[in-house]
Coordinates of C-alpha atoms and ligand atoms in Angstrom, one line a residue:
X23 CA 70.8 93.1 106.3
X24 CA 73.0 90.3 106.9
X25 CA 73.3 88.5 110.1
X26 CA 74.9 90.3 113.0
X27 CA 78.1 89.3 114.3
X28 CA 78.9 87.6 117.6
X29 CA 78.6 89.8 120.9
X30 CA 79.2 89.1 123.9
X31 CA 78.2 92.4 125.5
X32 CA 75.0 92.4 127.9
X33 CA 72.2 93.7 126.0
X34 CA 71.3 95.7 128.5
X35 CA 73.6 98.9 128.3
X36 CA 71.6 101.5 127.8
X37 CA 72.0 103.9 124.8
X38 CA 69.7 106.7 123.1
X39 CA 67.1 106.1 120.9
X40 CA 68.0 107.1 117.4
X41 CA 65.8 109.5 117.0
X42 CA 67.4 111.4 120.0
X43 CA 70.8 111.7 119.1
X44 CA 70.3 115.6 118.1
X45 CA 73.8 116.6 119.0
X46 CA 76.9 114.5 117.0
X47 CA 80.4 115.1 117.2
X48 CA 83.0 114.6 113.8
X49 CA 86.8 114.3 114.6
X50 CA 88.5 115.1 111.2
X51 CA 87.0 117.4 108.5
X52 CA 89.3 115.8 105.7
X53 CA 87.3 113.9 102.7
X54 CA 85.5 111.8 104.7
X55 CA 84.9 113.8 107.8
X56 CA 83.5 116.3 106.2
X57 CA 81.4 114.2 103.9
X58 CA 80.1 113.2 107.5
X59 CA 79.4 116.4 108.6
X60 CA 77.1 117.2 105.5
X61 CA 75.5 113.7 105.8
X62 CA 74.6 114.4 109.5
X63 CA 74.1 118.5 108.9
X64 CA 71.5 117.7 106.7
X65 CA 69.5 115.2 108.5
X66 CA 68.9 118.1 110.8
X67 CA 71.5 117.2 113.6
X68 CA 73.6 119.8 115.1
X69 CA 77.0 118.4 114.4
X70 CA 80.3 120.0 115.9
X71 CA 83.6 119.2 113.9
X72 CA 87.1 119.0 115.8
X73 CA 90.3 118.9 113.6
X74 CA 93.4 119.3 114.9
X75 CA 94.4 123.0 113.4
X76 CA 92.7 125.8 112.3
X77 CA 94.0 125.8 108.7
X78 CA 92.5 121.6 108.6
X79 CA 88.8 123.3 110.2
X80 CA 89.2 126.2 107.0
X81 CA 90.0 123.3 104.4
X82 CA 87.0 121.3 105.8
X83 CA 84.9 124.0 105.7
X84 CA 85.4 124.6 101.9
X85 CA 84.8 121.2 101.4
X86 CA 81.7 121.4 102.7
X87 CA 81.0 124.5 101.2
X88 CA 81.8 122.9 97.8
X89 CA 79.6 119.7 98.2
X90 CA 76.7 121.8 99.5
X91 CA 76.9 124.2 96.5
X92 CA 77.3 121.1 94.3
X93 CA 74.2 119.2 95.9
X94 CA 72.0 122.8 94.9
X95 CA 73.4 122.3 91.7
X96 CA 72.1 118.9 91.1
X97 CA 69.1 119.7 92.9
X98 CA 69.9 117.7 95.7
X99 CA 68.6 120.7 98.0
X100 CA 67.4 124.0 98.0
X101 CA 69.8 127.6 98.4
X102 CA 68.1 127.8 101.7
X103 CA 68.3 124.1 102.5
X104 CA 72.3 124.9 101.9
X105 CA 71.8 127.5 104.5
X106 CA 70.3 126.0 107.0
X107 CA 72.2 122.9 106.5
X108 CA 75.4 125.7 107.0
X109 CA 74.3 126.9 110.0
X110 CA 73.5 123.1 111.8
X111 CA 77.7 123.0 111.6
X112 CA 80.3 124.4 114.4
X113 CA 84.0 124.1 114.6
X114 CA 86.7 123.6 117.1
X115 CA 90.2 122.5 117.3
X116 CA 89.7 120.8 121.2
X117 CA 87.8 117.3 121.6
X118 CA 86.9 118.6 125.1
X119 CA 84.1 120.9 123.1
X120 CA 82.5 117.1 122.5
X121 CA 81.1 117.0 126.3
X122 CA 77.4 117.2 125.1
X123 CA 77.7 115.0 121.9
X124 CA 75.5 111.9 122.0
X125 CA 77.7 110.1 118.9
X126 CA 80.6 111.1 117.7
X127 CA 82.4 109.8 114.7
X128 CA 85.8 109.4 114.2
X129 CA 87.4 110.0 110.8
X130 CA 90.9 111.0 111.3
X131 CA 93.5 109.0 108.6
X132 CA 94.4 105.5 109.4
X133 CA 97.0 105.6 112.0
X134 CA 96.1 103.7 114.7
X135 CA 98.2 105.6 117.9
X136 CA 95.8 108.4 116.8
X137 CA 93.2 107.3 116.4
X138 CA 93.8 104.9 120.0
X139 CA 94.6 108.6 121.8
X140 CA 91.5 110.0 120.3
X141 CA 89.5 107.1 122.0
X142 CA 91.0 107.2 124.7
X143 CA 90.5 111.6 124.9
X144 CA 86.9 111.0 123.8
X145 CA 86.3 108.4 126.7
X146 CA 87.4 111.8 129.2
X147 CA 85.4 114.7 127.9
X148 CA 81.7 112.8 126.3
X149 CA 80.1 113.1 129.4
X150 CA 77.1 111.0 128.8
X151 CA 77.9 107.6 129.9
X152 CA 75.6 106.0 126.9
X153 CA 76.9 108.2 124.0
X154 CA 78.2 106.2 121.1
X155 CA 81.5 106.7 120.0
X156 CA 81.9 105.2 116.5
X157 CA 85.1 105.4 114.2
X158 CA 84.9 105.6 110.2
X159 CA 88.0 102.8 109.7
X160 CA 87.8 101.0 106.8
X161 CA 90.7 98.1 108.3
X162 CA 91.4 98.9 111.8
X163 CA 90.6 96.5 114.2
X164 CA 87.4 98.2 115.9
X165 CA 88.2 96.4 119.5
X166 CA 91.6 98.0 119.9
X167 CA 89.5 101.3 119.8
X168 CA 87.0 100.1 122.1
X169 CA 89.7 98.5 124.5
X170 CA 91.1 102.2 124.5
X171 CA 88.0 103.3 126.5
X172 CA 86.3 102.6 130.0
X173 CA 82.8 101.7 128.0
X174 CA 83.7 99.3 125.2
X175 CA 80.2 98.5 124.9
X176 CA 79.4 102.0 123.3
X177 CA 82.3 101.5 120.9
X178 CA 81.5 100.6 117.0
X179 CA 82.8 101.0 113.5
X180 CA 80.5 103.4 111.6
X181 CA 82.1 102.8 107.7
X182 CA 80.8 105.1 105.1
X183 CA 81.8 105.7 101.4
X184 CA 83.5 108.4 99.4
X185 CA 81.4 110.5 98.7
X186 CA 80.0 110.2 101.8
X187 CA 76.6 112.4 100.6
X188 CA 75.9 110.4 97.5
X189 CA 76.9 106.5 98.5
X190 CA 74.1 104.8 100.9
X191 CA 75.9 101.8 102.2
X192 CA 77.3 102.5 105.8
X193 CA 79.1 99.2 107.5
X194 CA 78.2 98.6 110.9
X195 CA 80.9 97.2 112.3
X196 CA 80.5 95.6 116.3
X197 CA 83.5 94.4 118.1
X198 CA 83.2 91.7 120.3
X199 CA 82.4 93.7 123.3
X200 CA 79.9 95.9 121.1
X201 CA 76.4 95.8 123.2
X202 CA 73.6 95.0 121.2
X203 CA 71.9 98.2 121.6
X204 CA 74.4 100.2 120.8
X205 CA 74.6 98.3 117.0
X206 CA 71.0 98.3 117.1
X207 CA 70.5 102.5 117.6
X208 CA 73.8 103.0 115.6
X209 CA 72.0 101.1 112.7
X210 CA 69.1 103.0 113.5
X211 CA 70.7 106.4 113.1
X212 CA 72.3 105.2 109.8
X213 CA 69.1 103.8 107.8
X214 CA 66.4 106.2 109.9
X215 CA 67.9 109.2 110.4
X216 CA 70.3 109.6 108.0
X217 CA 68.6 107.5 104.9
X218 CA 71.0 105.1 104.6
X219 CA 71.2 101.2 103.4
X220 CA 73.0 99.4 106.9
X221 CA 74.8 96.0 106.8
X222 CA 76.3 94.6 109.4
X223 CA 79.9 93.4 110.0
X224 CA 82.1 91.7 111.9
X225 CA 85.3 92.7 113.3
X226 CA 87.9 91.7 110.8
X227 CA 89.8 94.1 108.6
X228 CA 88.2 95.5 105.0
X229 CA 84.7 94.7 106.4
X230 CA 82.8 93.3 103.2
X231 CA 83.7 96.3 101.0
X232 CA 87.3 96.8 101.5
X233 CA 88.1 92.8 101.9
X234 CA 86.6 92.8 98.0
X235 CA 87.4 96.1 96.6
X236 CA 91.1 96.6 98.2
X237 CA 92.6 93.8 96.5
X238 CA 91.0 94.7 92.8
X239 CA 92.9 98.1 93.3
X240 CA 95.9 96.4 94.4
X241 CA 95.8 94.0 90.7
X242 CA 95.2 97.2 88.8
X243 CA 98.2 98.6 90.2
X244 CA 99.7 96.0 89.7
X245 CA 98.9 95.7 85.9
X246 CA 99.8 99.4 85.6
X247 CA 103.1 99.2 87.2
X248 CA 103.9 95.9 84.9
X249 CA 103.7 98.3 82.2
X250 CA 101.1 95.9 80.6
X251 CA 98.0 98.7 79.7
X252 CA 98.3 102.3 80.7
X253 CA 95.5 103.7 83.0
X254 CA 92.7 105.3 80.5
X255 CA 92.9 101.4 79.0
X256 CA 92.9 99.9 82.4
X257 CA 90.0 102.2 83.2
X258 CA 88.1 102.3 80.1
X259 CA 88.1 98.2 80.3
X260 CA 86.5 98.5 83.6
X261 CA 84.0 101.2 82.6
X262 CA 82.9 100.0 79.5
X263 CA 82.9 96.1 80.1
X264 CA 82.0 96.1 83.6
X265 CA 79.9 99.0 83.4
X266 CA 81.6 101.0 86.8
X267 CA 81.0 104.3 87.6
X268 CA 84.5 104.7 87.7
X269 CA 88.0 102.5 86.6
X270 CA 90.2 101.2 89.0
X271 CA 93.0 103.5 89.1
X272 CA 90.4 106.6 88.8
X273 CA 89.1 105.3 92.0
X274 CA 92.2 104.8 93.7
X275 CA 92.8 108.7 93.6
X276 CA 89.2 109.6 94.4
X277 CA 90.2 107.5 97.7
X278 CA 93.3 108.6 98.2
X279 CA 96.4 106.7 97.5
X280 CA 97.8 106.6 101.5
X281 CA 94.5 105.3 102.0
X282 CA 94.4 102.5 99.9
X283 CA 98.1 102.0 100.9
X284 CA 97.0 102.0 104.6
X285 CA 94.2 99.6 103.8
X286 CA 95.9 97.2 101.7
X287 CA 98.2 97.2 104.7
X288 CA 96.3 96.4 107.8
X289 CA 94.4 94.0 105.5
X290 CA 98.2 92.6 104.6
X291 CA 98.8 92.1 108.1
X292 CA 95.4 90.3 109.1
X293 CA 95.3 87.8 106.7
X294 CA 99.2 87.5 104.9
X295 CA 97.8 87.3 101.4
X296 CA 99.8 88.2 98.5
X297 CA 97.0 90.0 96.9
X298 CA 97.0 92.6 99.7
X299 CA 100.5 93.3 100.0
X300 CA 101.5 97.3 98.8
X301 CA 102.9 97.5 95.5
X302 CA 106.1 99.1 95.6
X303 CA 104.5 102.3 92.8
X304 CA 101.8 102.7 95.2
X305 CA 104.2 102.8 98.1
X306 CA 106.7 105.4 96.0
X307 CA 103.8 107.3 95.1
X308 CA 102.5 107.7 98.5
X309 CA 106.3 108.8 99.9
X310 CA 105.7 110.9 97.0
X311 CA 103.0 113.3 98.2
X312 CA 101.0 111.7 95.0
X313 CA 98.1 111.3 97.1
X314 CA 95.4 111.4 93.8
X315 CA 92.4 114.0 93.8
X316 CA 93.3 115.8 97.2
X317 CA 97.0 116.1 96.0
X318 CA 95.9 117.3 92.6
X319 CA 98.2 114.2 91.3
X320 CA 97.9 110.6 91.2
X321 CA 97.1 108.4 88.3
X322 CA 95.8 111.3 87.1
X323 CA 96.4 115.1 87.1
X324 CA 93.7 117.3 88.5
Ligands
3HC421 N1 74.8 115.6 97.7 C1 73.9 114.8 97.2 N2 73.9 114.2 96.0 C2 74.9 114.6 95.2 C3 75.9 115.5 95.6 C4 75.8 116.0 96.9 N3 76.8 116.8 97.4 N4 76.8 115.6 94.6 C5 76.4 114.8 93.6 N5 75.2 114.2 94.0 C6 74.5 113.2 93.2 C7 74.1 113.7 91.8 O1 73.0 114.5 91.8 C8 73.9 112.4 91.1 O2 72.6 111.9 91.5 P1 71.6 111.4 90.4 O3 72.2 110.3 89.7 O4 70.3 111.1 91.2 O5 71.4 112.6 89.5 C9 75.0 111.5 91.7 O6 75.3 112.1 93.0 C10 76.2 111.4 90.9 O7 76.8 112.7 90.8 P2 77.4 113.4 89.5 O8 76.5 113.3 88.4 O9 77.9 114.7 89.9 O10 78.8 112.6 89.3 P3 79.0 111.3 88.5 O11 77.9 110.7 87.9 O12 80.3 111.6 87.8 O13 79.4 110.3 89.8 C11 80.6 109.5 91.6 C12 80.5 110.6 90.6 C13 79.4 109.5 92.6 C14 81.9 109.7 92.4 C15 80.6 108.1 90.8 O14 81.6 108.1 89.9 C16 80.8 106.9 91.7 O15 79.9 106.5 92.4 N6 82.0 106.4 91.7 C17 82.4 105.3 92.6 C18 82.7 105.7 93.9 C19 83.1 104.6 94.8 O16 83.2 103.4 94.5 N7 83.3 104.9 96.1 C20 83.6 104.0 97.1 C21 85.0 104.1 97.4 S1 85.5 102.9 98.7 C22 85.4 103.8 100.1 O17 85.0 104.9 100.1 C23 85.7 103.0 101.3 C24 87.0 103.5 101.9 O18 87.2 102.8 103.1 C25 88.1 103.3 101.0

Protein backbone atom coordinates (compact mmCIF):
# COMPACT_ATOMS: atom_id res chain seq x y z
CA UNK A 1 0.00 0.00 0.00
CA UNK A 2 1.35 3.36 -0.59
CA UNK A 3 1.09 6.09 1.80
CA UNK A 4 -2.30 7.61 2.55
CA UNK A 5 -3.12 10.95 1.47
CA UNK A 6 -3.65 14.02 3.56
CA UNK A 7 -6.88 14.29 5.77
CA UNK A 8 -7.99 16.56 7.68
CA UNK A 9 -11.16 14.81 9.01
CA UNK A 10 -11.25 13.90 12.91
CA UNK A 11 -10.43 10.40 13.14
CA UNK A 12 -12.95 9.88 15.25
CA UNK A 13 -16.24 9.50 13.06
CA UNK A 14 -17.47 6.47 13.71
CA UNK A 15 -18.07 3.87 10.84
CA UNK A 16 -18.82 -0.02 10.75
CA UNK A 17 -16.37 -2.56 11.01
CA UNK A 18 -15.72 -4.22 7.72
CA UNK A 19 -16.79 -7.18 8.57
CA UNK A 20 -20.29 -5.77 9.31
CA UNK A 21 -21.21 -4.10 6.33
CA UNK A 22 -23.75 -7.13 5.39
CA UNK A 23 -26.21 -4.92 3.46
CA UNK A 24 -24.51 -2.66 0.25
CA UNK A 25 -26.23 -0.67 -2.10
CA UNK A 26 -25.05 -0.38 -6.17
CA UNK A 27 -26.41 2.71 -8.16
CA UNK A 28 -25.98 1.75 -11.84
CA UNK A 29 -26.01 -1.94 -13.14
CA UNK A 30 -24.08 -0.85 -16.48
CA UNK A 31 -20.48 -2.68 -16.99
CA UNK A 32 -19.15 -1.59 -13.96
CA UNK A 33 -22.12 -1.63 -11.62
CA UNK A 34 -22.84 -4.76 -12.27
CA UNK A 35 -19.36 -6.10 -12.14
CA UNK A 36 -19.86 -4.57 -8.54
CA UNK A 37 -22.76 -6.27 -7.84
CA UNK A 38 -21.13 -9.80 -8.58
CA UNK A 39 -17.97 -8.76 -6.68
CA UNK A 40 -19.98 -7.89 -3.55
CA UNK A 41 -22.92 -10.83 -4.35
CA UNK A 42 -20.33 -13.24 -4.04
CA UNK A 43 -18.49 -12.18 -0.93
CA UNK A 44 -21.80 -13.08 0.61
CA UNK A 45 -23.29 -9.45 1.00
CA UNK A 46 -26.82 -8.85 0.30
CA UNK A 47 -26.47 -6.15 -2.36
CA UNK A 48 -29.47 -4.14 -3.70
CA UNK A 49 -29.02 -2.53 -7.22
CA UNK A 50 -30.93 0.86 -8.18
CA UNK A 51 -30.74 1.95 -11.95
CA UNK A 52 -32.80 4.43 -13.14
CA UNK A 53 -35.37 2.31 -15.48
CA UNK A 54 -36.54 -0.97 -15.59
CA UNK A 55 -35.22 -1.93 -19.05
CA UNK A 56 -31.30 -0.57 -17.49
CA UNK A 57 -32.20 -3.22 -14.10
CA UNK A 58 -33.18 -6.12 -17.12
CA UNK A 59 -29.87 -5.28 -19.09
CA UNK A 60 -27.91 -5.45 -15.65
CA UNK A 61 -29.37 -8.38 -14.76
CA UNK A 62 -28.19 -10.33 -17.91
CA UNK A 63 -24.95 -9.02 -17.38
CA UNK A 64 -24.71 -10.51 -14.37
CA UNK A 65 -26.24 -13.52 -15.46
CA UNK A 66 -23.57 -13.77 -18.19
CA UNK A 67 -20.46 -13.19 -15.93
CA UNK A 68 -21.83 -15.60 -13.39
CA UNK A 69 -22.40 -18.34 -15.97
CA UNK A 70 -19.00 -17.48 -17.38
CA UNK A 71 -17.20 -17.66 -13.87
CA UNK A 72 -18.90 -21.57 -13.71
CA UNK A 73 -17.41 -21.99 -16.82
CA UNK A 74 -13.96 -21.19 -15.83
CA UNK A 75 -14.47 -22.80 -12.64
CA UNK A 76 -14.47 -19.68 -10.83
CA UNK A 77 -17.61 -21.12 -8.85
CA UNK A 78 -19.84 -23.79 -8.54
CA UNK A 79 -23.73 -24.00 -10.38
CA UNK A 80 -25.01 -23.63 -6.90
CA UNK A 81 -22.47 -21.03 -5.86
CA UNK A 82 -24.14 -19.15 -9.11
CA UNK A 83 -27.32 -19.63 -7.38
CA UNK A 84 -26.81 -18.54 -4.25
CA UNK A 85 -24.72 -15.76 -5.45
CA UNK A 86 -28.28 -15.00 -7.70
CA UNK A 87 -30.25 -14.90 -4.96
CA UNK A 88 -27.86 -12.33 -2.54
CA UNK A 89 -28.99 -9.66 -5.54
CA UNK A 90 -32.36 -7.32 -5.46
CA UNK A 91 -33.42 -4.66 -7.81
CA UNK A 92 -35.15 -1.38 -7.76
CA UNK A 93 -35.50 1.68 -9.74
CA UNK A 94 -35.88 4.24 -6.32
CA UNK A 95 -32.56 5.19 -4.25
CA UNK A 96 -35.02 5.61 -1.37
CA UNK A 97 -35.03 1.45 -1.23
CA UNK A 98 -31.10 2.21 0.02
CA UNK A 99 -32.45 3.27 3.67
CA UNK A 100 -30.76 0.14 5.33
CA UNK A 101 -27.54 -0.03 3.14
CA UNK A 102 -24.34 0.35 5.20
CA UNK A 103 -22.08 1.21 1.78
CA UNK A 104 -23.31 2.01 -1.20
CA UNK A 105 -21.32 2.45 -4.42
CA UNK A 106 -21.90 4.68 -6.93
CA UNK A 107 -21.26 3.69 -10.65
CA UNK A 108 -23.45 5.68 -12.74
CA UNK A 109 -21.42 7.21 -16.15
CA UNK A 110 -19.22 10.15 -15.60
CA UNK A 111 -21.43 13.10 -15.57
CA UNK A 112 -20.89 14.91 -12.68
CA UNK A 113 -24.69 16.81 -12.13
CA UNK A 114 -25.63 13.11 -11.76
CA UNK A 115 -23.71 11.87 -10.08
CA UNK A 116 -23.72 15.34 -7.45
CA UNK A 117 -27.82 14.66 -7.30
CA UNK A 118 -27.26 11.06 -6.57
CA UNK A 119 -25.12 12.27 -3.50
CA UNK A 120 -26.93 14.53 -2.58
CA UNK A 121 -30.39 11.77 -2.79
CA UNK A 122 -28.25 9.21 -1.04
CA UNK A 123 -27.34 11.76 1.79
CA UNK A 124 -31.64 11.79 2.36
CA UNK A 125 -32.68 8.17 2.32
CA UNK A 126 -29.24 6.08 3.97
CA UNK A 127 -30.36 6.34 7.24
CA UNK A 128 -27.46 5.24 9.11
CA UNK A 129 -25.48 8.26 9.90
CA UNK A 130 -22.00 6.12 9.63
CA UNK A 131 -22.78 4.36 6.28
CA UNK A 132 -20.18 4.80 3.61
CA UNK A 133 -21.12 6.20 0.55
CA UNK A 134 -18.32 5.57 -2.05
CA UNK A 135 -18.47 6.39 -5.85
CA UNK A 136 -16.59 4.19 -8.69
CA UNK A 137 -15.12 7.60 -10.69
CA UNK A 138 -12.21 7.03 -12.35
CA UNK A 139 -11.56 11.33 -12.79
CA UNK A 140 -14.03 13.10 -10.87
CA UNK A 141 -13.04 15.08 -8.18
CA UNK A 142 -14.21 12.82 -5.08
CA UNK A 143 -14.68 16.19 -2.76
CA UNK A 144 -17.35 17.74 -5.02
CA UNK A 145 -19.31 14.41 -4.15
CA UNK A 146 -18.61 14.60 -0.58
CA UNK A 147 -19.39 18.48 -0.49
CA UNK A 148 -22.85 17.32 -1.99
CA UNK A 149 -23.67 15.71 1.35
CA UNK A 150 -24.19 16.67 5.09
CA UNK A 151 -21.40 13.91 6.21
CA UNK A 152 -18.42 14.42 3.93
CA UNK A 153 -16.42 12.40 6.23
CA UNK A 154 -18.27 9.14 5.09
CA UNK A 155 -17.59 10.08 1.44
CA UNK A 156 -14.71 8.13 -0.65
CA UNK A 157 -13.79 7.08 -4.14
CA UNK A 158 -14.10 3.21 -4.28
CA UNK A 159 -12.20 2.71 -8.18
CA UNK A 160 -12.41 -0.78 -9.46
CA UNK A 161 -11.38 -2.26 -12.92
CA UNK A 162 -13.14 -3.65 -15.89
CA UNK A 163 -13.82 -6.59 -15.36
CA UNK A 164 -14.65 -5.82 -12.12
CA UNK A 165 -14.74 -9.82 -11.03
CA UNK A 166 -11.37 -10.70 -12.46
CA UNK A 167 -9.00 -7.42 -11.81
CA UNK A 168 -7.91 -7.07 -7.89
CA UNK A 169 -6.72 -3.56 -7.68
CA UNK A 170 -9.50 -1.23 -6.16
CA UNK A 171 -8.19 2.62 -5.66
CA UNK A 172 -9.13 4.07 -2.49
CA UNK A 173 -9.54 7.37 -3.10
CA UNK A 174 -10.03 9.97 0.24
CA UNK A 175 -10.88 13.55 -0.23
CA UNK A 176 -9.69 15.91 1.90
CA UNK A 177 -12.49 15.73 4.34
CA UNK A 178 -12.36 11.80 4.10
CA UNK A 179 -12.13 10.54 8.00
CA UNK A 180 -9.61 8.18 8.58
CA UNK A 181 -11.84 5.45 9.54
CA UNK A 182 -13.94 5.58 6.94
CA UNK A 183 -10.59 4.90 4.35
CA UNK A 184 -9.50 2.60 6.83
CA UNK A 185 -12.93 0.12 6.93
CA UNK A 186 -13.50 1.03 3.15
CA UNK A 187 -9.94 -0.55 2.57
CA UNK A 188 -10.87 -3.10 4.83
CA UNK A 189 -14.00 -4.21 2.94
CA UNK A 190 -11.97 -4.13 -0.36
CA UNK A 191 -8.79 -6.34 0.57
CA UNK A 192 -10.87 -8.52 3.50
CA UNK A 193 -14.08 -8.98 2.46
CA UNK A 194 -13.95 -8.78 -0.97
CA UNK A 195 -10.20 -10.27 -1.75
CA UNK A 196 -8.90 -7.49 -3.24
CA UNK A 197 -5.21 -5.72 -3.63
CA UNK A 198 -6.07 -1.72 -2.00
CA UNK A 199 -3.90 1.23 -2.76
CA UNK A 200 -4.50 4.33 -1.69
CA UNK A 201 -5.00 7.71 -3.51
CA UNK A 202 -5.22 11.04 -3.39
CA UNK A 203 -7.75 13.30 -4.65
CA UNK A 204 -6.63 14.34 -8.10
CA UNK A 205 -8.11 13.16 -11.32
CA UNK A 206 -6.96 9.53 -13.05
CA UNK A 207 -5.84 8.33 -9.56
CA UNK A 208 -2.54 6.27 -10.39
CA UNK A 209 -4.17 4.13 -13.04
CA UNK A 210 -6.04 6.45 -15.09
CA UNK A 211 -3.22 9.42 -14.82
CA UNK A 212 -0.84 6.53 -16.56
CA UNK A 213 -3.12 4.47 -18.68
CA UNK A 214 -5.59 7.45 -20.06
CA UNK A 215 -2.91 9.11 -21.84
CA UNK A 216 -1.34 5.70 -23.57
CA UNK A 217 -4.90 5.33 -25.02
CA UNK A 218 -5.11 8.77 -26.05
CA UNK A 219 -1.37 8.29 -28.23
CA UNK A 220 -2.81 5.10 -29.66
CA UNK A 221 -5.58 6.95 -30.94
CA UNK A 222 -3.78 9.21 -31.92
CA UNK A 223 -1.34 6.98 -34.06
CA UNK A 224 -4.55 5.30 -35.49
CA UNK A 225 -6.19 8.41 -36.49
CA UNK A 226 -2.68 9.68 -38.15
CA UNK A 227 -3.25 6.85 -40.38
CA UNK A 228 0.31 5.67 -39.43
CA UNK A 229 -0.54 1.62 -38.43
CA UNK A 230 -4.02 0.27 -38.43
CA UNK A 231 -5.37 -1.22 -35.10
CA UNK A 232 -4.48 -5.19 -35.23
CA UNK A 233 -0.68 -3.67 -35.86
CA UNK A 234 -1.15 -1.11 -33.14
CA UNK A 235 -2.45 -3.90 -31.01
CA UNK A 236 -0.41 -6.80 -31.93
CA UNK A 237 2.82 -4.33 -31.19
CA UNK A 238 1.48 -3.96 -27.72
CA UNK A 239 0.68 -7.59 -27.23
CA UNK A 240 3.49 -9.22 -28.57
CA UNK A 241 6.31 -6.67 -27.49
CA UNK A 242 4.95 -5.62 -24.35
CA UNK A 243 3.33 -8.67 -23.54
CA UNK A 244 -0.40 -7.00 -22.56
CA UNK A 245 -3.32 -8.90 -22.09
CA UNK A 246 -4.87 -6.73 -24.46
CA UNK A 247 -3.67 -3.72 -27.21
CA UNK A 248 -4.46 -0.33 -26.74
CA UNK A 249 -7.32 0.28 -29.02
CA UNK A 250 -8.82 -3.34 -27.87
CA UNK A 251 -8.86 -1.91 -24.54
CA UNK A 252 -10.36 1.31 -25.31
CA UNK A 253 -13.68 -0.60 -26.44
CA UNK A 254 -13.60 -3.02 -23.53
CA UNK A 255 -13.85 0.48 -21.51
CA UNK A 256 -15.91 2.11 -23.46
CA UNK A 257 -15.08 4.91 -25.78
CA UNK A 258 -17.39 7.85 -23.79
CA UNK A 259 -15.53 6.61 -21.00
CA UNK A 260 -12.21 7.10 -21.96
CA UNK A 261 -13.47 10.32 -23.73
CA UNK A 262 -14.95 11.45 -20.32
CA UNK A 263 -11.69 10.57 -18.63
CA UNK A 264 -9.32 11.95 -20.84
CA UNK A 265 -11.49 15.05 -20.25
CA UNK A 266 -11.68 15.71 -16.62
CA UNK A 267 -8.04 14.73 -16.66
CA UNK A 268 -7.68 17.54 -19.65
CA UNK A 269 -9.22 19.96 -17.46
CA UNK A 270 -7.09 19.20 -14.15
CA UNK A 271 -3.89 19.38 -15.40
CA UNK A 272 -4.06 21.18 -19.29
CA UNK A 273 -1.72 18.69 -20.78
CA UNK A 274 -1.75 18.05 -24.42
CA UNK A 275 -1.45 14.39 -23.89
CA UNK A 276 -4.93 14.27 -22.36
CA UNK A 277 -6.85 16.38 -24.63
CA UNK A 278 -9.78 14.19 -26.71
CA UNK A 279 -8.77 13.36 -30.09
CA UNK A 280 -11.22 14.66 -32.48
CA UNK A 281 -11.95 10.39 -33.92
CA UNK A 282 -12.51 9.62 -30.41
CA UNK A 283 -14.75 12.51 -29.94
CA UNK A 284 -16.67 11.71 -33.59
CA UNK A 285 -16.87 8.25 -32.62
CA UNK A 286 -18.43 8.83 -29.30
CA UNK A 287 -21.24 11.43 -31.06
CA UNK A 288 -21.35 8.36 -33.05
CA UNK A 289 -22.94 5.86 -30.76
CA UNK A 290 -19.45 3.86 -31.44
CA UNK A 291 -19.19 3.28 -27.91
CA UNK A 292 -16.78 -0.24 -28.46
CA UNK A 293 -17.95 -3.67 -26.84
CA UNK A 294 -21.30 -2.42 -25.31
CA UNK A 295 -22.23 -0.76 -28.70
CA UNK A 296 -21.16 -3.80 -30.60
CA UNK A 297 -18.80 -1.24 -32.59
CA UNK A 298 -15.76 0.54 -31.87
CA UNK A 299 -12.23 -0.18 -33.09
CA UNK A 300 -13.64 -3.29 -33.56
CA UNK A 301 -16.88 -4.97 -34.54
CA UNK A 302 -18.45 -7.34 -32.11
N1 LIG B 1 -15.36 -14.34 -12.45
C1 LIG B 1 -14.14 -14.69 -12.01
N2 LIG B 1 -13.12 -14.96 -12.83
C2 LIG B 1 -13.35 -14.89 -14.13
C3 LIG B 1 -14.61 -14.53 -14.66
C4 LIG B 1 -15.63 -14.23 -13.75
N3 LIG B 1 -16.85 -13.85 -14.14
N4 LIG B 1 -14.51 -14.55 -16.01
C5 LIG B 1 -13.24 -14.87 -16.30
N5 LIG B 1 -12.54 -15.08 -15.18
C6 LIG B 1 -11.12 -15.42 -15.03
C7 LIG B 1 -10.74 -16.61 -15.88
O1 LIG B 1 -11.01 -17.80 -15.22
C8 LIG B 1 -9.26 -16.39 -16.04
O2 LIG B 1 -8.60 -16.73 -14.83
P1 LIG B 1 -7.33 -17.73 -14.83
O3 LIG B 1 -6.28 -16.98 -15.60
O4 LIG B 1 -7.04 -17.92 -13.38
O5 LIG B 1 -7.82 -18.93 -15.54
C9 LIG B 1 -9.15 -14.86 -16.17
O6 LIG B 1 -10.33 -14.35 -15.55
C10 LIG B 1 -9.09 -14.39 -17.61
O7 LIG B 1 -10.31 -14.75 -18.25
P2 LIG B 1 -10.44 -15.38 -19.71
O8 LIG B 1 -9.47 -16.50 -19.87
O9 LIG B 1 -11.87 -15.65 -19.97
O10 LIG B 1 -10.12 -14.18 -20.67
P3 LIG B 1 -8.78 -13.61 -21.19
O11 LIG B 1 -7.61 -14.41 -20.79
O12 LIG B 1 -9.05 -13.37 -22.62
O13 LIG B 1 -8.70 -12.22 -20.40
C11 LIG B 1 -9.31 -10.06 -19.74
C12 LIG B 1 -9.70 -11.24 -20.56
C13 LIG B 1 -9.42 -10.39 -18.24
C14 LIG B 1 -10.29 -8.93 -20.07
C15 LIG B 1 -7.84 -9.68 -20.09
O14 LIG B 1 -7.71 -9.48 -21.46
C16 LIG B 1 -7.38 -8.42 -19.38
O15 LIG B 1 -7.03 -8.44 -18.21
N6 LIG B 1 -7.37 -7.30 -20.13
C17 LIG B 1 -6.96 -6.01 -19.60
C18 LIG B 1 -8.13 -5.37 -18.93
C19 LIG B 1 -7.74 -4.06 -18.31
O16 LIG B 1 -6.66 -3.53 -18.46
N7 LIG B 1 -8.71 -3.50 -17.58
C20 LIG B 1 -8.51 -2.24 -16.93
C21 LIG B 1 -9.22 -1.21 -17.70
S1 LIG B 1 -9.04 0.39 -16.94
C22 LIG B 1 -10.38 0.52 -15.95
O17 LIG B 1 -11.21 -0.34 -15.84
C23 LIG B 1 -10.49 1.79 -15.18
C24 LIG B 1 -11.57 2.65 -15.72
O18 LIG B 1 -11.67 3.77 -14.89
C25 LIG B 1 -11.32 3.09 -17.12
Amino acid sequence: MTTAPPTTAPASVPVPAAQAIQRVGVVGCGVMGAGLAEVCARAGRDVLIVSSSEAGLTRGRGRLERSLGNAVRKGKISEAGREETLARVTYATDLGSFHDRQLVLEAVPEHEPTKLDIFQTLDKVVEDPDAILASNTSALPVIRLARATRRPEHVLGLHFFNPAPVLPLVEVVSSLLTGERTRRTAAEFVTEVLGKQAIHAGDRSGFVVNALLIPYLVAAIRMYEAGYADARTIDNAMTLGCSHPMGPLALADLIGLDTVAAIASALYEEFKEPTHAVPPMLSRMVDGGLLGRKSGEGFYSY
